[in-house]
Amino acid sequence: MSKEENKNDDFKKFVNEKEGAGNVNYDGEANSSEDNTTENTESEKTTIEKTIEAKGLGSVNMSQFGRQRADSSDKVLGYVPLDMNVLFSGGKFYPQDAIISIRSAKVAEIRHFSTMNEQNILDIEEKLNGIVKSCMRFESKSKKLSYKDLMEEDRVAVLLAIRDLSFPEPENKLNVPAENSYGQKIDVEIATKNFTVNKIPEEIEKYYDAVARCYRIQTRSSGEILMRPPSIGVMEEVTKYIRTQQEGKKRWDQAFVQVLPYVQLDWRGFNTKEIFNQEVAFQGWDEKRYMVVYRLAEKMKIGAEPEMEVDVEGETVTVPLEFPGGIKSLFIISDLAGELL
């Protein structure tokens, strides 16, 4: 046998060993073990099929193979929870499981706010509500909530919290000067922690119904009366009604409008037609019922007092609760000193 033939035989042997599983030799001839291999394969298939029929394919825990779990949408979108204790109401008029979360105001929202006409109370209300609507989430598992369910007086606390997120720099804080009788001065921040809060007196508080989330008041002459401080949604409809009456140069009963927001518990289904119906019913109230409801509404006011009491070097000083530069300064920085070089 020549050297060339030996080389070919060695090469064939090498290839057949590398591809032993192929059951075909280099010469293209069937491997002698093919029949046995086929029988073994069929036997293995039968065994596998029997096992699947008996036990099924089983289950695989994919948790360790999946993508990393994404952050919650609140975190991604910049929403942070707001402590209910910050609110003037303490959250007592909302569902027990209610959660408020807020985010900072965006440029477009601030631009819209800047168009406020501070001489028009209706426009002020619209712009304040616009910020709350855009930057606050109000959620509950027991009830679908909206920004309209927020108590109107709680709105101030929410707006200040949104402002703190929007302008976290110390130089952007809203401060007013306070001076004691000795001429000593300090800057007082306009913040809920410095507010004097109106509290509903105990004579009314004892009627609080934790289930209905309102006051269920028993009276001698007028029976049971359900009341609570007004929500944004109710006040929006009342404001719309007043505007419509003014534009149409029609009369509207100021006494009725003063008490209506406190006896209207929900904004849902509350519209101009319903207000008209309630005004007709109001005309049938006797003097005693109106007096009781009016006095109750007066005592049911929550929110901040118009003045803050602060300590200036050991002396209690009263400071008017006024926004420097007007209400616009909530989201429009009025002092340019910190921005100019």
PDB file of C-alpha atoms in Angstrom, residues 22-273:
ATOM      1  CA  GLY A  22     -23.848  10.280  12.179  1.00  0.00           C
ATOM      2  CA  ASN A  23     -24.031   6.510  11.585  1.00  0.00           C
ATOM      3  CA  VAL A  24     -22.587   6.959   8.115  1.00  0.00           C
ATOM      4  CA  ASN A  25     -18.916   6.244   7.335  1.00  0.00           C
ATOM      5  CA  TYR A  26     -16.774   8.427   5.167  1.00  0.00           C
ATOM      6  CA  ASP A  27     -17.293   6.121   2.201  1.00  0.00           C
ATOM      7  CA  GLY A  28     -21.024   6.778   2.332  1.00  0.00           C
ATOM      8  CA  GLU A  29     -21.782   3.224   3.504  1.00  0.00           C
ATOM      9  CA  ALA A  30     -24.318   2.574   6.279  1.00  0.00           C
ATOM     10  CA  ASN A  31     -22.787   1.935   9.694  1.00  0.00           C
ATOM     11  CA  SER A  32     -23.320  -1.552  10.936  1.00  0.00           C
ATOM     12  CA  SER A  33     -24.767  -0.267  14.243  1.00  0.00           C
ATOM     13  CA  GLU A  34     -27.587   1.739  12.509  1.00  0.00           C
ATOM     14  CA  ASP A  35     -30.320  -0.802  13.191  1.00  0.00           C
ATOM     15  CA  ASN A  36     -29.426  -1.061  16.886  1.00  0.00           C
ATOM     16  CA  THR A  37     -29.323   2.736  17.226  1.00  0.00           C
ATOM     17  CA  THR A  38     -32.769   3.096  15.624  1.00  0.00           C
ATOM     18  CA  GLU A  39     -34.213   0.529  17.977  1.00  0.00           C
ATOM     19  CA  ASN A  40     -32.688   2.306  20.991  1.00  0.00           C
ATOM     20  CA  THR A  41     -34.073   5.664  19.787  1.00  0.00           C
ATOM     21  CA  GLU A  42     -37.573   4.254  19.354  1.00  0.00           C
ATOM     22  CA  SER A  43     -37.350   2.736  22.825  1.00  0.00           C
ATOM     23  CA  GLU A  44     -36.292   6.108  24.294  1.00  0.00           C
ATOM     24  CA  LYS A  45     -39.185   7.854  22.517  1.00  0.00           C
ATOM     25  CA  THR A  46     -41.663   5.419  23.970  1.00  0.00           C
ATOM     26  CA  THR A  47     -40.281   5.950  27.462  1.00  0.00           C
ATOM     27  CA  ILE A  48     -40.449   9.772  27.122  1.00  0.00           C
ATOM     28  CA  GLU A  49     -43.990   9.672  25.755  1.00  0.00           C
ATOM     29  CA  LYS A  50     -45.114   7.501  28.652  1.00  0.00           C
ATOM     30  CA  THR A  51     -43.526   9.870  31.164  1.00  0.00           C
ATOM     31  CA  ILE A  52     -45.234  12.931  29.597  1.00  0.00           C
ATOM     32  CA  GLU A  53     -48.591  11.188  29.606  1.00  0.00           C
ATOM     33  CA  ALA A  54     -48.183  10.276  33.269  1.00  0.00           C
ATOM     34  CA  LYS A  55     -46.693  13.494  34.638  1.00  0.00           C
ATOM     35  CA  GLY A  56     -47.174  16.156  31.990  1.00  0.00           C
ATOM     36  CA  LEU A  57     -44.492  18.577  30.869  1.00  0.00           C
ATOM     37  CA  GLY A  58     -44.269  20.127  34.319  1.00  0.00           C
ATOM     38  CA  SER A  59     -43.753  23.870  34.977  1.00  0.00           C
ATOM     39  CA  VAL A  60     -40.765  26.129  34.872  1.00  0.00           C
ATOM     40  CA  ASN A  61     -40.225  29.052  37.254  1.00  0.00           C
ATOM     41  CA  MET A  62     -39.383  31.872  34.856  1.00  0.00           C
ATOM     42  CA  SER A  63     -39.034  34.566  37.502  1.00  0.00           C
ATOM     43  CA  GLN A  64     -35.290  34.149  37.619  1.00  0.00           C
ATOM     44  CA  PHE A  65     -34.988  34.301  33.821  1.00  0.00           C
ATOM     45  CA  GLY A  66     -37.231  37.312  33.119  1.00  0.00           C
ATOM     46  CA  ARG A  67     -36.281  40.964  32.834  1.00  0.00           C
ATOM     47  CA  GLN A  68     -35.587  42.944  35.941  1.00  0.00           C
ATOM     48  CA  ARG A  69     -38.865  44.235  37.388  1.00  0.00           C
ATOM     49  CA  ALA A  70     -39.570  47.830  36.364  1.00  0.00           C
ATOM     50  CA  ASP A  71     -40.004  50.626  38.882  1.00  0.00           C
ATOM     51  CA  SER A  72     -43.540  51.716  39.690  1.00  0.00           C
ATOM     52  CA  SER A  73     -45.064  54.324  37.359  1.00  0.00           C
ATOM     53  CA  ASP A  74     -45.317  56.781  40.266  1.00  0.00           C
ATOM     54  CA  LYS A  75     -41.564  56.627  40.793  1.00  0.00           C
ATOM     55  CA  VAL A  76     -40.807  56.919  37.079  1.00  0.00           C
ATOM     56  CA  LEU A  77     -43.150  59.875  36.595  1.00  0.00           C
ATOM     57  CA  GLY A  78     -41.876  61.665  39.684  1.00  0.00           C
ATOM     58  CA  TYR A  79     -44.929  61.242  41.934  1.00  0.00           C
ATOM     59  CA  VAL A  80     -44.347  61.071  45.669  1.00  0.00           C
ATOM     60  CA  PRO A  81     -46.908  60.315  48.402  1.00  0.00           C
ATOM     61  CA  LEU A  82     -48.307  63.186  50.463  1.00  0.00           C
ATOM     62  CA  ASP A  83     -48.890  62.690  54.166  1.00  0.00           C
ATOM     63  CA  MET A  84     -52.592  63.182  54.947  1.00  0.00           C
ATOM     64  CA  ASN A  85     -51.629  64.901  58.200  1.00  0.00           C
ATOM     65  CA  VAL A  86     -50.354  67.830  56.125  1.00  0.00           C
ATOM     66  CA  LEU A  87     -53.921  68.526  55.000  1.00  0.00           C
ATOM     67  CA  PHE A  88     -56.081  70.879  57.062  1.00  0.00           C
ATOM     68  CA  SER A  89     -58.848  68.270  57.097  1.00  0.00           C
ATOM     69  CA  GLY A  90     -56.502  65.496  58.165  1.00  0.00           C
ATOM     70  CA  GLY A  91     -58.080  63.389  55.418  1.00  0.00           C
ATOM     71  CA  LYS A  92     -61.207  62.685  57.493  1.00  0.00           C
ATOM     72  CA  PHE A  93     -63.612  63.486  54.635  1.00  0.00           C
ATOM     73  CA  TYR A  94     -61.993  61.061  52.175  1.00  0.00           C
ATOM     74  CA  PRO A  95     -62.215  57.255  51.965  1.00  0.00           C
ATOM     75  CA  GLN A  96     -60.103  55.627  54.653  1.00  0.00           C
ATOM     76  CA  ASP A  97     -57.806  54.038  52.075  1.00  0.00           C
ATOM     77  CA  ALA A  98     -57.385  57.231  50.025  1.00  0.00           C
ATOM     78  CA  ILE A  99     -53.853  58.059  48.874  1.00  0.00           C
ATOM     79  CA  ILE A 100     -52.645  61.392  47.507  1.00  0.00           C
ATOM     80  CA  SER A 101     -49.445  61.610  45.481  1.00  0.00           C
ATOM     81  CA  ILE A 102     -47.986  64.703  43.840  1.00  0.00           C
ATOM     82  CA  ARG A 103     -45.272  65.694  41.386  1.00  0.00           C
ATOM     83  CA  SER A 104     -43.496  68.922  40.498  1.00  0.00           C
ATOM     84  CA  ALA A 105     -45.117  71.337  38.048  1.00  0.00           C
ATOM     85  CA  LYS A 106     -43.840  71.255  34.468  1.00  0.00           C
ATOM     86  CA  VAL A 107     -42.947  74.254  32.338  1.00  0.00           C
ATOM     87  CA  ALA A 108     -46.184  74.163  30.320  1.00  0.00           C
ATOM     88  CA  GLU A 109     -48.258  74.106  33.516  1.00  0.00           C
ATOM     89  CA  ILE A 110     -46.319  77.014  35.001  1.00  0.00           C
ATOM     90  CA  ARG A 111     -46.722  79.011  31.793  1.00  0.00           C
ATOM     91  CA  HIS A 112     -50.484  78.500  31.910  1.00  0.00           C
ATOM     92  CA  PHE A 113     -50.527  79.512  35.582  1.00  0.00           C
ATOM     93  CA  SER A 114     -48.646  82.714  34.739  1.00  0.00           C
ATOM     94  CA  THR A 115     -51.582  83.932  32.615  1.00  0.00           C
ATOM     95  CA  MET A 116     -53.710  84.297  35.748  1.00  0.00           C
ATOM     96  CA  ASN A 117     -55.684  87.513  36.108  1.00  0.00           C
ATOM     97  CA  GLU A 118     -55.286  88.317  39.809  1.00  0.00           C
ATOM     98  CA  GLN A 119     -58.170  90.766  39.625  1.00  0.00           C
ATOM     99  CA  ASN A 120     -60.585  88.010  38.628  1.00  0.00           C
ATOM    100  CA  ILE A 121     -61.439  85.574  41.423  1.00  0.00           C
ATOM    101  CA  LEU A 122     -62.951  83.122  38.946  1.00  0.00           C
ATOM    102  CA  ASP A 123     -59.740  83.023  36.899  1.00  0.00           C
ATOM    103  CA  ILE A 124     -57.679  82.560  40.063  1.00  0.00           C
ATOM    104  CA  GLU A 125     -59.794  79.532  40.975  1.00  0.00           C
ATOM    105  CA  GLU A 126     -59.376  78.068  37.486  1.00  0.00           C
ATOM    106  CA  LYS A 127     -55.594  78.421  37.524  1.00  0.00           C
ATOM    107  CA  LEU A 128     -55.185  76.991  41.044  1.00  0.00           C
ATOM    108  CA  ASN A 129     -57.358  74.017  40.179  1.00  0.00           C
ATOM    109  CA  GLY A 130     -55.387  73.526  36.956  1.00  0.00           C
ATOM    110  CA  ILE A 131     -52.168  72.911  38.898  1.00  0.00           C
ATOM    111  CA  VAL A 132     -53.872  70.505  41.297  1.00  0.00           C
ATOM    112  CA  LYS A 133     -55.537  68.617  38.449  1.00  0.00           C
ATOM    113  CA  SER A 134     -52.249  68.188  36.571  1.00  0.00           C
ATOM    114  CA  CYS A 135     -49.855  67.498  39.444  1.00  0.00           C
ATOM    115  CA  MET A 136     -51.916  65.439  41.910  1.00  0.00           C
ATOM    116  CA  ARG A 137     -53.167  61.865  41.878  1.00  0.00           C
ATOM    117  CA  PHE A 138     -56.025  60.906  44.177  1.00  0.00           C
ATOM    118  CA  GLU A 139     -56.605  57.166  44.503  1.00  0.00           C
ATOM    119  CA  SER A 140     -58.718  54.752  46.526  1.00  0.00           C
ATOM    120  CA  LYS A 141     -59.561  51.077  46.107  1.00  0.00           C
ATOM    121  CA  SER A 142     -63.067  51.620  47.451  1.00  0.00           C
ATOM    122  CA  LYS A 143     -64.016  54.593  45.260  1.00  0.00           C
ATOM    123  CA  LYS A 144     -62.839  56.234  42.049  1.00  0.00           C
ATOM    124  CA  LEU A 145     -61.516  59.638  43.048  1.00  0.00           C
ATOM    125  CA  SER A 146     -60.677  62.846  41.222  1.00  0.00           C
ATOM    126  CA  TYR A 147     -58.987  66.113  42.098  1.00  0.00           C
ATOM    127  CA  LYS A 148     -62.570  67.357  42.464  1.00  0.00           C
ATOM    128  CA  ASP A 149     -62.943  65.244  45.613  1.00  0.00           C
ATOM    129  CA  LEU A 150     -60.250  67.274  47.388  1.00  0.00           C
ATOM    130  CA  MET A 151     -61.593  69.668  50.000  1.00  0.00           C
ATOM    131  CA  GLU A 152     -61.157  73.210  48.731  1.00  0.00           C
ATOM    132  CA  GLU A 153     -59.264  74.291  51.851  1.00  0.00           C
ATOM    133  CA  ASP A 154     -56.916  71.288  51.557  1.00  0.00           C
ATOM    134  CA  ARG A 155     -55.969  72.636  48.146  1.00  0.00           C
ATOM    135  CA  VAL A 156     -53.665  75.239  49.733  1.00  0.00           C
ATOM    136  CA  ALA A 157     -51.625  72.535  51.483  1.00  0.00           C
ATOM    137  CA  VAL A 158     -51.391  70.482  48.269  1.00  0.00           C
ATOM    138  CA  LEU A 159     -50.315  73.500  46.208  1.00  0.00           C
ATOM    139  CA  LEU A 160     -47.573  74.404  48.682  1.00  0.00           C
ATOM    140  CA  ALA A 161     -46.320  70.798  48.634  1.00  0.00           C
ATOM    141  CA  ILE A 162     -46.262  70.837  44.812  1.00  0.00           C
ATOM    142  CA  ARG A 163     -44.369  74.127  44.917  1.00  0.00           C
ATOM    143  CA  ASP A 164     -41.744  72.637  47.246  1.00  0.00           C
ATOM    144  CA  LEU A 165     -41.137  69.851  44.711  1.00  0.00           C
ATOM    145  CA  SER A 166     -41.017  72.313  41.807  1.00  0.00           C
ATOM    146  CA  PHE A 167     -38.602  74.761  43.467  1.00  0.00           C
ATOM    147  CA  PRO A 168     -36.544  72.845  46.049  1.00  0.00           C
ATOM    148  CA  GLU A 169     -33.776  75.469  46.234  1.00  0.00           C
ATOM    149  CA  PRO A 170     -33.697  77.371  49.571  1.00  0.00           C
ATOM    150  CA  GLU A 171     -33.582  80.745  47.830  1.00  0.00           C
ATOM    151  CA  ASN A 172     -36.962  80.030  46.216  1.00  0.00           C
ATOM    152  CA  LYS A 173     -38.870  79.688  49.468  1.00  0.00           C
ATOM    153  CA  LEU A 174     -41.808  82.014  50.060  1.00  0.00           C
ATOM    154  CA  ASN A 175     -40.862  84.208  53.006  1.00  0.00           C
ATOM    155  CA  VAL A 176     -42.491  87.175  54.700  1.00  0.00           C
ATOM    156  CA  PRO A 177     -40.761  89.441  57.241  1.00  0.00           C
ATOM    157  CA  ALA A 178     -41.744  89.386  60.915  1.00  0.00           C
ATOM    158  CA  GLU A 179     -40.636  92.047  63.404  1.00  0.00           C
ATOM    159  CA  ASN A 180     -41.062  92.171  67.169  1.00  0.00           C
ATOM    160  CA  SER A 181     -41.497  95.246  69.370  1.00  0.00           C
ATOM    161  CA  TYR A 182     -37.710  95.619  69.740  1.00  0.00           C
ATOM    162  CA  GLY A 183     -37.133  95.911  66.013  1.00  0.00           C
ATOM    163  CA  GLN A 184     -35.696  92.432  65.674  1.00  0.00           C
ATOM    164  CA  LYS A 185     -36.607  90.790  62.367  1.00  0.00           C
ATOM    165  CA  ILE A 186     -36.772  87.294  60.967  1.00  0.00           C
ATOM    166  CA  ASP A 187     -38.030  85.760  57.739  1.00  0.00           C
ATOM    167  CA  VAL A 188     -41.031  83.477  58.140  1.00  0.00           C
ATOM    168  CA  GLU A 189     -41.675  80.825  55.506  1.00  0.00           C
ATOM    169  CA  ILE A 190     -45.182  80.515  54.144  1.00  0.00           C
ATOM    170  CA  ALA A 191     -45.582  76.836  54.946  1.00  0.00           C
ATOM    171  CA  THR A 192     -48.329  74.752  56.519  1.00  0.00           C
ATOM    172  CA  LYS A 193     -46.128  74.156  59.561  1.00  0.00           C
ATOM    173  CA  ASN A 194     -46.387  77.884  60.368  1.00  0.00           C
ATOM    174  CA  PHE A 195     -50.129  78.236  59.773  1.00  0.00           C
ATOM    175  CA  THR A 196     -52.745  78.618  62.465  1.00  0.00           C
ATOM    176  CA  VAL A 197     -55.427  76.135  61.438  1.00  0.00           C
ATOM    177  CA  ASN A 198     -59.140  76.536  61.961  1.00  0.00           C
ATOM    178  CA  LYS A 199     -60.549  73.654  63.953  1.00  0.00           C
ATOM    179  CA  ILE A 200     -64.151  72.548  63.920  1.00  0.00           C
ATOM    180  CA  PRO A 201     -65.512  72.958  67.476  1.00  0.00           C
ATOM    181  CA  GLU A 202     -66.323  69.922  69.583  1.00  0.00           C
ATOM    182  CA  GLU A 203     -70.029  70.732  69.581  1.00  0.00           C
ATOM    183  CA  ILE A 204     -69.987  69.936  65.840  1.00  0.00           C
ATOM    184  CA  GLU A 205     -67.193  67.360  65.885  1.00  0.00           C
ATOM    185  CA  LYS A 206     -69.220  64.977  68.043  1.00  0.00           C
ATOM    186  CA  TYR A 207     -71.583  64.474  65.070  1.00  0.00           C
ATOM    187  CA  TYR A 208     -68.819  63.202  62.787  1.00  0.00           C
ATOM    188  CA  ASP A 209     -69.798  59.961  61.034  1.00  0.00           C
ATOM    189  CA  ALA A 210     -66.678  57.903  60.229  1.00  0.00           C
ATOM    190  CA  VAL A 211     -68.597  55.709  57.768  1.00  0.00           C
ATOM    191  CA  ALA A 212     -70.319  58.486  55.788  1.00  0.00           C
ATOM    192  CA  ARG A 213     -67.185  60.696  56.138  1.00  0.00           C
ATOM    193  CA  CYS A 214     -69.293  63.742  56.970  1.00  0.00           C
ATOM    194  CA  TYR A 215     -71.225  65.283  59.868  1.00  0.00           C
ATOM    195  CA  ARG A 216     -74.605  63.747  60.580  1.00  0.00           C
ATOM    196  CA  ILE A 217     -76.165  66.471  62.716  1.00  0.00           C
ATOM    197  CA  GLN A 218     -79.348  65.972  64.694  1.00  0.00           C
ATOM    198  CA  THR A 219     -81.478  69.091  65.201  1.00  0.00           C
ATOM    199  CA  ARG A 220     -84.733  69.697  67.049  1.00  0.00           C
ATOM    200  CA  SER A 221     -86.530  71.766  64.445  1.00  0.00           C
ATOM    201  CA  SER A 222     -85.052  70.495  61.156  1.00  0.00           C
ATOM    202  CA  GLY A 223     -84.320  66.835  61.807  1.00  0.00           C
ATOM    203  CA  GLU A 224     -81.100  65.279  60.533  1.00  0.00           C
ATOM    204  CA  ILE A 225     -78.769  67.436  58.425  1.00  0.00           C
ATOM    205  CA  LEU A 226     -75.740  66.054  56.558  1.00  0.00           C
ATOM    206  CA  MET A 227     -72.927  68.558  56.073  1.00  0.00           C
ATOM    207  CA  ARG A 228     -69.219  68.847  55.480  1.00  0.00           C
ATOM    208  CA  PRO A 229     -66.711  71.404  54.126  1.00  0.00           C
ATOM    209  CA  PRO A 230     -67.003  71.901  50.345  1.00  0.00           C
ATOM    210  CA  SER A 231     -64.929  70.002  47.796  1.00  0.00           C
ATOM    211  CA  ILE A 232     -63.260  71.492  44.727  1.00  0.00           C
ATOM    212  CA  GLY A 233     -65.823  69.811  42.466  1.00  0.00           C
ATOM    213  CA  VAL A 234     -68.787  71.327  44.294  1.00  0.00           C
ATOM    214  CA  MET A 235     -67.186  74.771  44.367  1.00  0.00           C
ATOM    215  CA  GLU A 236     -66.402  74.584  40.634  1.00  0.00           C
ATOM    216  CA  GLU A 237     -70.090  74.079  39.867  1.00  0.00           C
ATOM    217  CA  VAL A 238     -71.147  76.853  42.244  1.00  0.00           C
ATOM    218  CA  THR A 239     -68.568  79.173  40.668  1.00  0.00           C
ATOM    219  CA  LYS A 240     -69.803  78.250  37.190  1.00  0.00           C
ATOM    220  CA  TYR A 241     -73.370  79.001  38.290  1.00  0.00           C
ATOM    221  CA  ILE A 242     -72.385  82.427  39.645  1.00  0.00           C
ATOM    222  CA  ARG A 243     -70.505  83.254  36.439  1.00  0.00           C
ATOM    223  CA  THR A 244     -73.484  82.226  34.279  1.00  0.00           C
ATOM    224  CA  GLN A 245     -75.854  84.356  36.336  1.00  0.00           C
ATOM    225  CA  GLN A 246     -73.526  87.351  36.181  1.00  0.00           C
ATOM    226  CA  GLU A 247     -72.955  87.098  32.431  1.00  0.00           C
ATOM    227  CA  GLY A 248     -76.697  86.781  31.848  1.00  0.00           C
ATOM    228  CA  LYS A 249     -77.328  89.660  34.259  1.00  0.00           C
ATOM    229  CA  LYS A 250     -79.625  87.427  36.268  1.00  0.00           C
ATOM    230  CA  ARG A 251     -80.150  87.562  40.002  1.00  0.00           C
ATOM    231  CA  TRP A 252     -78.728  84.947  42.293  1.00  0.00           C
ATOM    232  CA  ASP A 253     -79.374  84.425  45.996  1.00  0.00           C
ATOM    233  CA  GLN A 254     -76.175  85.101  47.918  1.00  0.00           C
ATOM    234  CA  ALA A 255     -77.578  83.581  51.116  1.00  0.00           C
ATOM    235  CA  PHE A 256     -78.329  80.353  49.252  1.00  0.00           C
ATOM    236  CA  VAL A 257     -74.880  80.214  47.641  1.00  0.00           C
ATOM    237  CA  GLN A 258     -73.215  80.677  51.048  1.00  0.00           C
ATOM    238  CA  VAL A 259     -74.698  77.495  52.521  1.00  0.00           C
ATOM    239  CA  LEU A 260     -75.115  75.350  49.386  1.00  0.00           C
ATOM    240  CA  PRO A 261     -71.490  74.048  49.232  1.00  0.00           C
ATOM    241  CA  TYR A 262     -71.766  72.697  52.795  1.00  0.00           C
ATOM    242  CA  VAL A 263     -74.964  70.691  52.272  1.00  0.00           C
ATOM    243  CA  GLN A 264     -73.968  69.349  48.830  1.00  0.00           C
ATOM    244  CA  LEU A 265     -71.804  66.358  49.726  1.00  0.00           C
ATOM    245  CA  ASP A 266     -70.803  65.147  46.263  1.00  0.00           C
ATOM    246  CA  TRP A 267     -69.958  66.900  42.996  1.00  0.00           C
ATOM    247  CA  ARG A 268     -71.104  63.930  40.904  1.00  0.00           C
ATOM    248  CA  GLY A 269     -74.430  64.734  39.275  1.00  0.00           C
ATOM    249  CA  PHE A 270     -74.210  68.256  40.607  1.00  0.00           C
ATOM    250  CA  ASN A 271     -74.800  70.788  37.834  1.00  0.00           C
ATOM    251  CA  THR A 272     -76.572  74.043  36.999  1.00  0.00           C
ATOM    252  CA  LYS A 273     -79.946  72.308  36.752  1.00  0.00           C
TER     253      LYS A 273
END
